[in-house]
Coordinates of C-alpha atoms in Angstrom, one line a residue:
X1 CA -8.5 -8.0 -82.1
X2 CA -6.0 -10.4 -82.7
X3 CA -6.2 -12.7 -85.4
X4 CA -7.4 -16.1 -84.8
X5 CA -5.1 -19.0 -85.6
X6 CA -8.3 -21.0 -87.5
X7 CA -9.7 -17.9 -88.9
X8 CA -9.7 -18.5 -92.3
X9 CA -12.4 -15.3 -93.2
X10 CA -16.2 -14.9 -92.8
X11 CA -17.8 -13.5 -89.8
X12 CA -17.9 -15.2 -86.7
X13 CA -21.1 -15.5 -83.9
X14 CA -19.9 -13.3 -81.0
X15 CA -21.6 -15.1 -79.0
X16 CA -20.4 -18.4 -80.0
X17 CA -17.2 -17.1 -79.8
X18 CA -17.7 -16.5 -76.3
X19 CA -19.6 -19.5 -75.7
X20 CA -16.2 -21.5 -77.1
X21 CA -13.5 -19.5 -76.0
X22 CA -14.9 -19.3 -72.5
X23 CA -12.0 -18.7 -69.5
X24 CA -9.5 -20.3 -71.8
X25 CA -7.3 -17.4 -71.9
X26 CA -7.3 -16.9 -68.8
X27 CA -6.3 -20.1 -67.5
X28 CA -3.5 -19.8 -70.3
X29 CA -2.0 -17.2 -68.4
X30 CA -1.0 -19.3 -66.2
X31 CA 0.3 -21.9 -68.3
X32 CA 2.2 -19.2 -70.5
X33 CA 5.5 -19.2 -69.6
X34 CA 5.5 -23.5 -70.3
X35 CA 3.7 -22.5 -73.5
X36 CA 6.7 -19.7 -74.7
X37 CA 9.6 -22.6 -73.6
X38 CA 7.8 -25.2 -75.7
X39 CA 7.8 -22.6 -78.4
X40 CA 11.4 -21.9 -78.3
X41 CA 12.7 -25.7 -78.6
X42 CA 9.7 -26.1 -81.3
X43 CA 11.5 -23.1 -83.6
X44 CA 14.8 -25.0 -82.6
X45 CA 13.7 -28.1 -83.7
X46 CA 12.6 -27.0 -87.3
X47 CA 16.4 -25.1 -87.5
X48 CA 17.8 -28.6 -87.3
X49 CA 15.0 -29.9 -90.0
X50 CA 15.8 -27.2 -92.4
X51 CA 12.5 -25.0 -92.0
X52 CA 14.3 -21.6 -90.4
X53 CA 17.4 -20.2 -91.5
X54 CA 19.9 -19.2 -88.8
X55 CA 19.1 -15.7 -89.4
X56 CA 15.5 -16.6 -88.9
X57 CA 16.0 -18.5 -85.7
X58 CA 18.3 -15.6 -84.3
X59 CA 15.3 -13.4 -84.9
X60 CA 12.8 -15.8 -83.4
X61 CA 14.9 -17.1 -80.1
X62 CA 15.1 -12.9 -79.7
X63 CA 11.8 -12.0 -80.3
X64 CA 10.8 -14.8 -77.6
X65 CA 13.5 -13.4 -75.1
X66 CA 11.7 -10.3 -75.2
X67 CA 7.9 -12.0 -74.4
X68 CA 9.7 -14.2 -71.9
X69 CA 11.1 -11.5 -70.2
X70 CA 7.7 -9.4 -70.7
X71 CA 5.4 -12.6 -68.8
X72 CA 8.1 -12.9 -66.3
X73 CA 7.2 -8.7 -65.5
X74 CA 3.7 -9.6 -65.7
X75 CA 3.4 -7.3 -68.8
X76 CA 2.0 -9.8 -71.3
X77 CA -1.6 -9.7 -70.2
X78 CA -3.9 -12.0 -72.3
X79 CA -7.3 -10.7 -72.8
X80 CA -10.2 -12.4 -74.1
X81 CA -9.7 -11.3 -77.7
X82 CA -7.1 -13.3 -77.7
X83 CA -8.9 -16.5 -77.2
X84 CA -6.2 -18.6 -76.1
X85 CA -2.2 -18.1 -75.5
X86 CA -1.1 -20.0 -78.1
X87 CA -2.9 -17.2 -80.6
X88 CA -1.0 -14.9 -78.5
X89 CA 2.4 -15.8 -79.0
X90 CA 2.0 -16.1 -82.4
X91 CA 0.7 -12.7 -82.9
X92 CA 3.1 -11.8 -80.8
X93 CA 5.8 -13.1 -83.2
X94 CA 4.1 -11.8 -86.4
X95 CA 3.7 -8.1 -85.2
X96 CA 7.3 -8.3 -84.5
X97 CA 8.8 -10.2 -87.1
X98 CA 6.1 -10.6 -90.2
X99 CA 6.2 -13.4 -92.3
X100 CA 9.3 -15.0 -90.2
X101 CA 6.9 -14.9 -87.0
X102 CA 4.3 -16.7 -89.5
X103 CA 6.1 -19.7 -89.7
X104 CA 6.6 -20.7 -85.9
X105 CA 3.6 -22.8 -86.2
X106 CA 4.9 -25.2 -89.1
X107 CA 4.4 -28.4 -88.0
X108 CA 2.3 -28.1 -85.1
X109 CA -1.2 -28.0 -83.6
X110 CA -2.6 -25.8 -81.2
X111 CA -3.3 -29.8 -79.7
X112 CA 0.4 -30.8 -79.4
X113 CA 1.0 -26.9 -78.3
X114 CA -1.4 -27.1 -75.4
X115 CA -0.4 -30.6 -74.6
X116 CA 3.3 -30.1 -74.3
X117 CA 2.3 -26.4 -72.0
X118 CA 0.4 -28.9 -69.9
X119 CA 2.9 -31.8 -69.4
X120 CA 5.7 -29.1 -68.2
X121 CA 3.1 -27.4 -65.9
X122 CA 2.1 -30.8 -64.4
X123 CA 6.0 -31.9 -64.4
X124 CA 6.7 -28.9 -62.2
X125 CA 3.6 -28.9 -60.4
X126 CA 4.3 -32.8 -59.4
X127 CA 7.9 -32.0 -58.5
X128 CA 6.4 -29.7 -55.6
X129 CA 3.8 -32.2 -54.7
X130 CA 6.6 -34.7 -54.1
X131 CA 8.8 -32.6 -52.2
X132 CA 5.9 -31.2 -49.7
X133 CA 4.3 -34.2 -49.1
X134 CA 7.8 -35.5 -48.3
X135 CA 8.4 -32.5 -45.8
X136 CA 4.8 -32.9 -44.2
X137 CA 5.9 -36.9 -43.4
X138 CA 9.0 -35.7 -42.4
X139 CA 7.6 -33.5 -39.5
X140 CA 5.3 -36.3 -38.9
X141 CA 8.2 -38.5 -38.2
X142 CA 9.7 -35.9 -36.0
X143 CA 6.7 -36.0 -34.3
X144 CA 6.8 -39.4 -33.6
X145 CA 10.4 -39.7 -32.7
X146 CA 9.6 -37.1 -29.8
X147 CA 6.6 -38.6 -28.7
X148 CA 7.6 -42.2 -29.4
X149 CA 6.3 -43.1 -25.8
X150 CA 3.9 -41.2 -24.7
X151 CA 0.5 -43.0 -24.1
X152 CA -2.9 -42.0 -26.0
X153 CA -5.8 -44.5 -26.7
X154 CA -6.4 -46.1 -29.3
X155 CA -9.5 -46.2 -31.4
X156 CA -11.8 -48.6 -33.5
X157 CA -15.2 -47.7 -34.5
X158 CA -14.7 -44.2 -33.3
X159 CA -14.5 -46.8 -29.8
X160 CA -11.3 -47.3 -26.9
X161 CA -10.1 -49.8 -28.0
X162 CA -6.1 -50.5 -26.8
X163 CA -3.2 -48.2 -25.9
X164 CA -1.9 -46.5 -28.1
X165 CA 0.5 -43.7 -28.5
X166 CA 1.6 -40.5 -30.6
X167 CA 4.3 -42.1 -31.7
X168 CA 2.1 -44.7 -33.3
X169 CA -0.2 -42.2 -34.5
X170 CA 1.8 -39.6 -36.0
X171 CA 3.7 -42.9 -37.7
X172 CA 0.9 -44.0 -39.1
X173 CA 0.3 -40.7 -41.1
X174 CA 4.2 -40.9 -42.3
X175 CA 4.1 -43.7 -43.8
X176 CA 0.8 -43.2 -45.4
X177 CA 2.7 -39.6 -47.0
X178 CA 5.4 -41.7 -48.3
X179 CA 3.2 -44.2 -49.7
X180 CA 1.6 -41.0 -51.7
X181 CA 4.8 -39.5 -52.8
X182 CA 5.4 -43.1 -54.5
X183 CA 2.7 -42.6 -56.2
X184 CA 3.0 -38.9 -57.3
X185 CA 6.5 -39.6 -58.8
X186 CA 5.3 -43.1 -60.4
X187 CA 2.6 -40.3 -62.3
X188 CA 5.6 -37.6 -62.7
X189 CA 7.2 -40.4 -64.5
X190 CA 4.2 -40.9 -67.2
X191 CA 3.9 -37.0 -67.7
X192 CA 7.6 -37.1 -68.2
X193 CA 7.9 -37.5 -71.8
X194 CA 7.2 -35.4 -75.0
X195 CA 4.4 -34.8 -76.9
X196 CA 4.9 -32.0 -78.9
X197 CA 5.2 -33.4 -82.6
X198 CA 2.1 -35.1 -82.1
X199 CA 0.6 -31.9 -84.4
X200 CA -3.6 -32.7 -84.4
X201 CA -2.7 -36.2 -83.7
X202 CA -1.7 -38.0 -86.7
X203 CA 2.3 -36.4 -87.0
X204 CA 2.7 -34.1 -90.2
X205 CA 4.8 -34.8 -93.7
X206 CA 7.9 -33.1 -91.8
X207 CA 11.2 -35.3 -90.5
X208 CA 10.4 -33.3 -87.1
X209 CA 13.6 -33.9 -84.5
X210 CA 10.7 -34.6 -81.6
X211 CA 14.1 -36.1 -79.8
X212 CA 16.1 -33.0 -79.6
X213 CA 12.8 -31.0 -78.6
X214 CA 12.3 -33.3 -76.0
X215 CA 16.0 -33.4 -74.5
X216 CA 15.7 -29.5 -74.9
X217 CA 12.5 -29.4 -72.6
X218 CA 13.7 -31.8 -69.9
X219 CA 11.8 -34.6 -70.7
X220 CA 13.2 -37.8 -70.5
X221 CA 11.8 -39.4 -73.6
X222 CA 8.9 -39.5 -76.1
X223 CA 5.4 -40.2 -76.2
X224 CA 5.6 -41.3 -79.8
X225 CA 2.3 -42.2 -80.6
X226 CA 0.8 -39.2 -81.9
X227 CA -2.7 -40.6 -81.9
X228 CA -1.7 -41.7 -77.7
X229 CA -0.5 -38.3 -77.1
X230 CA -4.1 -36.7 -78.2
X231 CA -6.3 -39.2 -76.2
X232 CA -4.1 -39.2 -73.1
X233 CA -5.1 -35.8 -72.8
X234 CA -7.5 -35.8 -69.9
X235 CA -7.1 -39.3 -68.5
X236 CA -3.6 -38.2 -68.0
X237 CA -4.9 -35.3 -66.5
X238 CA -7.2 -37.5 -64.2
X239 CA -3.4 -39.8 -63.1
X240 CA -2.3 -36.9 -62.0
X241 CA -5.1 -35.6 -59.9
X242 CA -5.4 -39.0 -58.5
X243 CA -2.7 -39.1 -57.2
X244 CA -3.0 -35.6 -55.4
X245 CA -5.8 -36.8 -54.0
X246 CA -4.3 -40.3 -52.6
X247 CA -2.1 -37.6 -50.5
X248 CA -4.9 -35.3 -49.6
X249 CA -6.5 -38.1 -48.2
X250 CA -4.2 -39.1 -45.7
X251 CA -4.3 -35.2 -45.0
X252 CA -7.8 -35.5 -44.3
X253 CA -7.5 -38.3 -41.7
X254 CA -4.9 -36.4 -39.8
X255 CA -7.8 -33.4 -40.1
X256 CA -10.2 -35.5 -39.1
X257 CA -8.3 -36.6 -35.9
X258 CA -7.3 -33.3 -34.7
X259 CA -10.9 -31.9 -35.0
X260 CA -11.8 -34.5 -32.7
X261 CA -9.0 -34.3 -30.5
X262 CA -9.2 -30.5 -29.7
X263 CA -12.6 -30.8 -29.0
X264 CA -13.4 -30.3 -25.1
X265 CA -14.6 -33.7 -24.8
X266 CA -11.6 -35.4 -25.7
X267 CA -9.2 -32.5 -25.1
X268 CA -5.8 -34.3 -26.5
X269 CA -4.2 -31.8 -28.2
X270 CA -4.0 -27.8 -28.8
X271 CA -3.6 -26.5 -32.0
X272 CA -1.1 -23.8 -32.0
X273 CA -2.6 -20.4 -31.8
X274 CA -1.8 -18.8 -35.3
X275 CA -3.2 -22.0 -36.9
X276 CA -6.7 -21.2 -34.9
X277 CA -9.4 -18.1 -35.7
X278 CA -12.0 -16.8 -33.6
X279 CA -15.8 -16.5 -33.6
X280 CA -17.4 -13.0 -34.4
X281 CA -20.0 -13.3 -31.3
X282 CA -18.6 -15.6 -29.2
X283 CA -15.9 -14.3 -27.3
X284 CA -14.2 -17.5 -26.0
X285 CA -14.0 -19.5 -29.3
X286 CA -10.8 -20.7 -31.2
X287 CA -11.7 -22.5 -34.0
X288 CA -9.9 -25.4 -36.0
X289 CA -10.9 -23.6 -39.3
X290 CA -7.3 -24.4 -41.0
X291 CA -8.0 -28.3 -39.8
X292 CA -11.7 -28.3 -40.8
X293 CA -10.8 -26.6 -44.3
X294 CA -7.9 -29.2 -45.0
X295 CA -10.6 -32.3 -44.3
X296 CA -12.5 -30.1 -47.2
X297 CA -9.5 -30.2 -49.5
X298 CA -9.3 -33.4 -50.4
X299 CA -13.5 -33.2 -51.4
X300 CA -12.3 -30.0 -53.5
X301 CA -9.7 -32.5 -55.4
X302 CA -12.0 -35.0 -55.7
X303 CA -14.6 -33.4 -57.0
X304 CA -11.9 -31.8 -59.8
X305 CA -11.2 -35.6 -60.4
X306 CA -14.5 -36.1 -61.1
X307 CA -15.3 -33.6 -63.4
X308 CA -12.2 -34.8 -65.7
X309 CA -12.9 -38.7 -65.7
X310 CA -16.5 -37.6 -66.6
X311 CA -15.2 -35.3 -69.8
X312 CA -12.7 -38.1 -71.0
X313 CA -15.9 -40.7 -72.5
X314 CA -14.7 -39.9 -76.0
X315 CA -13.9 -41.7 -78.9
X316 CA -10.3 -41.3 -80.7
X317 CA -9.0 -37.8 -82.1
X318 CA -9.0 -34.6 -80.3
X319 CA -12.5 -33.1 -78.8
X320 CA -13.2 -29.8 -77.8
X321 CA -15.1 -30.9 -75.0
X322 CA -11.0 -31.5 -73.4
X323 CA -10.9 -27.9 -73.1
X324 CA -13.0 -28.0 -69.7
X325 CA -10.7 -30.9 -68.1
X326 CA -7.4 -27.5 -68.1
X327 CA -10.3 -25.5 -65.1
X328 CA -10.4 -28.5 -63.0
X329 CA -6.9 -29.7 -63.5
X330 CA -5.5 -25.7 -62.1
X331 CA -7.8 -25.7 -59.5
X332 CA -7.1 -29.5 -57.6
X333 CA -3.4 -29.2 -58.0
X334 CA -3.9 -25.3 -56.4
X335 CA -6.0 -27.0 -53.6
X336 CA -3.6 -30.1 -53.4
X337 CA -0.2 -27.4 -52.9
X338 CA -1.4 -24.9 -51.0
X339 CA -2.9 -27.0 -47.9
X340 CA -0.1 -29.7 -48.0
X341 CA 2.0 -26.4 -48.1
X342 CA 1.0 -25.8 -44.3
X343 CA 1.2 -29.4 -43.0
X344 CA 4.5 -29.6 -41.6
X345 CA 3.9 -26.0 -39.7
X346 CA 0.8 -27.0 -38.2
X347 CA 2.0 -31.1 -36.9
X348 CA 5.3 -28.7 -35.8
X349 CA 3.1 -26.7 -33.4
X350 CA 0.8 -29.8 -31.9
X351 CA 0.7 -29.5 -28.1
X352 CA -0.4 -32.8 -26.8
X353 CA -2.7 -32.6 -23.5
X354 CA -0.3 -36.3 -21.7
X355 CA -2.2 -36.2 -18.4
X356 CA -5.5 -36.4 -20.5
X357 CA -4.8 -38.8 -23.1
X358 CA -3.4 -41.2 -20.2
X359 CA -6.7 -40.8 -18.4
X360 CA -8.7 -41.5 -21.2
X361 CA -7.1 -44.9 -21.1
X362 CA -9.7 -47.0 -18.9
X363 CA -9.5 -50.7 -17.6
X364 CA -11.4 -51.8 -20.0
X365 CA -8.5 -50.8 -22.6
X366 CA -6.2 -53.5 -21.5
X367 CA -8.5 -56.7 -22.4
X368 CA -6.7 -57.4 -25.5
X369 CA -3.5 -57.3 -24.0
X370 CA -4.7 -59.5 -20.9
X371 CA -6.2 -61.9 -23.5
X372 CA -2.5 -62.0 -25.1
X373 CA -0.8 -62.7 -21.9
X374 CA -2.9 -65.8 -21.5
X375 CA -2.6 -67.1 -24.7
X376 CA 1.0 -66.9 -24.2
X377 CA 0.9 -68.9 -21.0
X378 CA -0.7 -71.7 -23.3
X379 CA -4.3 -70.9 -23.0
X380 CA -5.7 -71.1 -26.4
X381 CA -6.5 -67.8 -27.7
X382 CA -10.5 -68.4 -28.0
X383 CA -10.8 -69.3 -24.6
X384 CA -9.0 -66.6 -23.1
X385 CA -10.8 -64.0 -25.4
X386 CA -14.5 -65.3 -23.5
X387 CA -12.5 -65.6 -20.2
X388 CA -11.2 -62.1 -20.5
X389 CA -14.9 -61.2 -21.8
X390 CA -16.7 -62.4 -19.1
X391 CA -14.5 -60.4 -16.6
X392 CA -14.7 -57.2 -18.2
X393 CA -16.3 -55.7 -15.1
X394 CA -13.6 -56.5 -12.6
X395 CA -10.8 -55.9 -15.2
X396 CA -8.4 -53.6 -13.4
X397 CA -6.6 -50.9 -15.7
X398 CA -3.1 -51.8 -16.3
X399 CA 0.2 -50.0 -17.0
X400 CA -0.2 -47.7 -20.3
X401 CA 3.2 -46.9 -20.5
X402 CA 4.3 -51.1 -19.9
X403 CA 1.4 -52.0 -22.6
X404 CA 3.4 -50.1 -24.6
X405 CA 6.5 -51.1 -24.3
X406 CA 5.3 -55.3 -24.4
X407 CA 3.6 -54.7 -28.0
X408 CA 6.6 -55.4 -29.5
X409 CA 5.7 -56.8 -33.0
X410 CA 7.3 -55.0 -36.1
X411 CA 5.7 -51.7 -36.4
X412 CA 3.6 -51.8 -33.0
X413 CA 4.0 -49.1 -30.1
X414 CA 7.2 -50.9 -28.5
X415 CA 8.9 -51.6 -32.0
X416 CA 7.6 -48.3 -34.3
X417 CA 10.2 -49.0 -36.6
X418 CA 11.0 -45.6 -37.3
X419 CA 14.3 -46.0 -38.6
X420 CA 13.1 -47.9 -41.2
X421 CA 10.7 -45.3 -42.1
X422 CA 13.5 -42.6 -41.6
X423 CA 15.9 -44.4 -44.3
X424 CA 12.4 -44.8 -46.7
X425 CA 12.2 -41.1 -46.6
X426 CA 16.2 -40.2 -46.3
X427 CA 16.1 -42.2 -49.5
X428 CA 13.6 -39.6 -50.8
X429 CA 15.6 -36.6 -50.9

């Protein structure tokens, strides 16, 4: 069994043990690789300060090659005796190097260890938040280029309301995604600096060269407090899943919309094939599973945001009740990537039903714009909102594809400003 980096002798509960060390290890699989990069700059660091020789950081940066170079394989396997993956790599170092490997944990705590393995991890993770939330606006601005014209209703209150069109629609989710992807790199921004240093929270009796460290991991500065750096530990976790939510969100709404837009009653669009299953008894069913599962998504983030903001009531210091924010953390960002993942393929293979969507624009559509159009020949607004009201019955439907093109206000169906929108997100990548 691999010694435990607290053990400091007498026998341990195994079932406490258990009880404590939980899925740890195996969530720090995944956060390995951060974990071994953090460790390299950290041995780096305490070269420049003095601590290792050169002949003991040439044995250390090789020994950490090697496990590098084994996690990359998927050959180093953590296993529950090994409670966590900091305990790993460190008796990983000492069966390879003896007292040398003993000393890779001077000046740190497994707190500043687990909180720098996280910040990279969430750094990265953010990075390809940004980027495919900024491809699933981009097809949605494709989308609304092509079908910049084309009539559909609009709706309040699940109610016709006005024309509408795609254009207008698919717009409307575009700008929302670049809204989000504001807000995911405003949070990238706070992960982006340092915390390793921070040891248990209150620094250590070392000159450390947290600088360097951080320039060697990326970062682009320091979180110096070393007190701050402990407590932002799972509200910083919470930022971040806040602000994959914001984008699942807006992927919801577009769910929501195509699961009542392929339905038979309203009949607007198709959903292409592949993104469709079938029903095991029913012989003529295509179900919007991928659609009805993406509306779930953003319930599957929220409720990981939950469970975080919930753990983080604590007073100052590190808690080992922050342990249990790393499960829910893994799990919303997974949700988060993988369905925005297969946005831009599914809005890519909409088919849009024209015929149907122009039907489903009746007479009664048309009041608001009838109500403009006498305002704007000087009867005041009020009164031609009643008149217009009161001759609801024998309102005749008007020209969908004229409505349109009159509702010229910034950002309306005959104005969609989509160049603006296209120079927002050119100015993205």
């Amino acid at each position: 069994m691999t010694s435990r980096l607290w053990d400091k002798g007498g026998a341990a509960d195994a079932a406490m043990l258990r009880y404590t060390s939980r899925d740890d290890w195996r969530l720090d699989q995944r956060l390995l690789a951060y974990d071994l990069v953090a460790t390299r700059a950290h041995v780096r660091g305490l070269r420049r300060i003095g601590v290792l020789t050169d002949d003991e950081l040439f044995v250390m940066d090789g020994a950490l090659d090697e496990l590098v170079e084994k996690n990359g394989a998927g050959q180093l396997v953590l296993t529950e005796a090994d409670e966590d993956g900091h305990t790993a790599i460190e008796a990983a170092l000492v069966a390879k190097l003896g007292d040398v490997g003993k000393k890779v944990h001077t000046g740190r705590s497994r707190n500043d260890q687990v909180l720098v393995a996280l910040r990279l991890y969430e750094r990265d993770a953010l990075s390809d938040l940004a980027r495919l939330t900024t491809d699933a606006a981009r097809a949605l601005l494709s989308l609304a280029r092509r079908e910049e014209r084309t009539p559909m209703p609009g709706y309040t209150h699940l109610q016709r309301a006005v024309p509408s069109s795609v254009g207008l629609w698919a717009a409307s989710f575009a700008e929302n995604l670049l809204d989000a992807v504001d807000l995911v790199r405003a949070t990238a921004a706070i992960v982006d600096r340092s915390p390793l240093g921070a040891a248990a929270g209150y620094g250590v009796n070392l000159a450390l060269d947290r600088e360097g460290v951080a320039r060697e991991l990326g970062f682009s500065g320091v979180a110096w407090n070393p007190l701050g750096s402990q407590t932002s530990r799972g509200i910083l976790e919470a930022q971040v899943l806040s602000a994959a939510w914001g984008a699942l969100a807006v992927v919801r709404r577009l769910a929501w919309d195509l699961s009542l837009f392929t339905t038979s009653e309203f009949g607007f669009v198709r959903l292409p094939e592949a993104f469709t299953t079938g029903s095991s008894i029913m012989p003529q069913k295509r179900n919007p599973d991928v659609v009805e599962l993406m509306r779930a998504a953003c319930a599957v983030v929220q409720g990981a945001l939950v469970e975080v903001q919930t753990m983080v009531a604590l007073p100052s210091g590190y808690h080992r009740d922050l342990q249990l924010t790393k499960a829910p953390l893994l799990r919303g960002l997974d949700e988060a990537l993988t369905t925005m993942r297969l946005v831009p393929r599914l809005v890519d293979g909409l088919d849009f039903d024209r015929e149907r969507m122009l039907s489903a624009i009746t007479p009664e559509c048309f009041a608001t714009d009838r109500a403009v159009e006498l305002a704007a020949s000087g009867v005041p607004f009020r009164e031609a909102y009643r008149r217009v009201a009161a001759e609801l019955e024998t309102l005749e439907r008007g020209d969908a594809a004229g409505s349109l093109a009159a509702r010229v206000s910034p950002g309306a169906p005959g104005d969609l400003r989509l160049r603006e929108l296209e120079a927002r997100l050119a100015a993205l990548t």
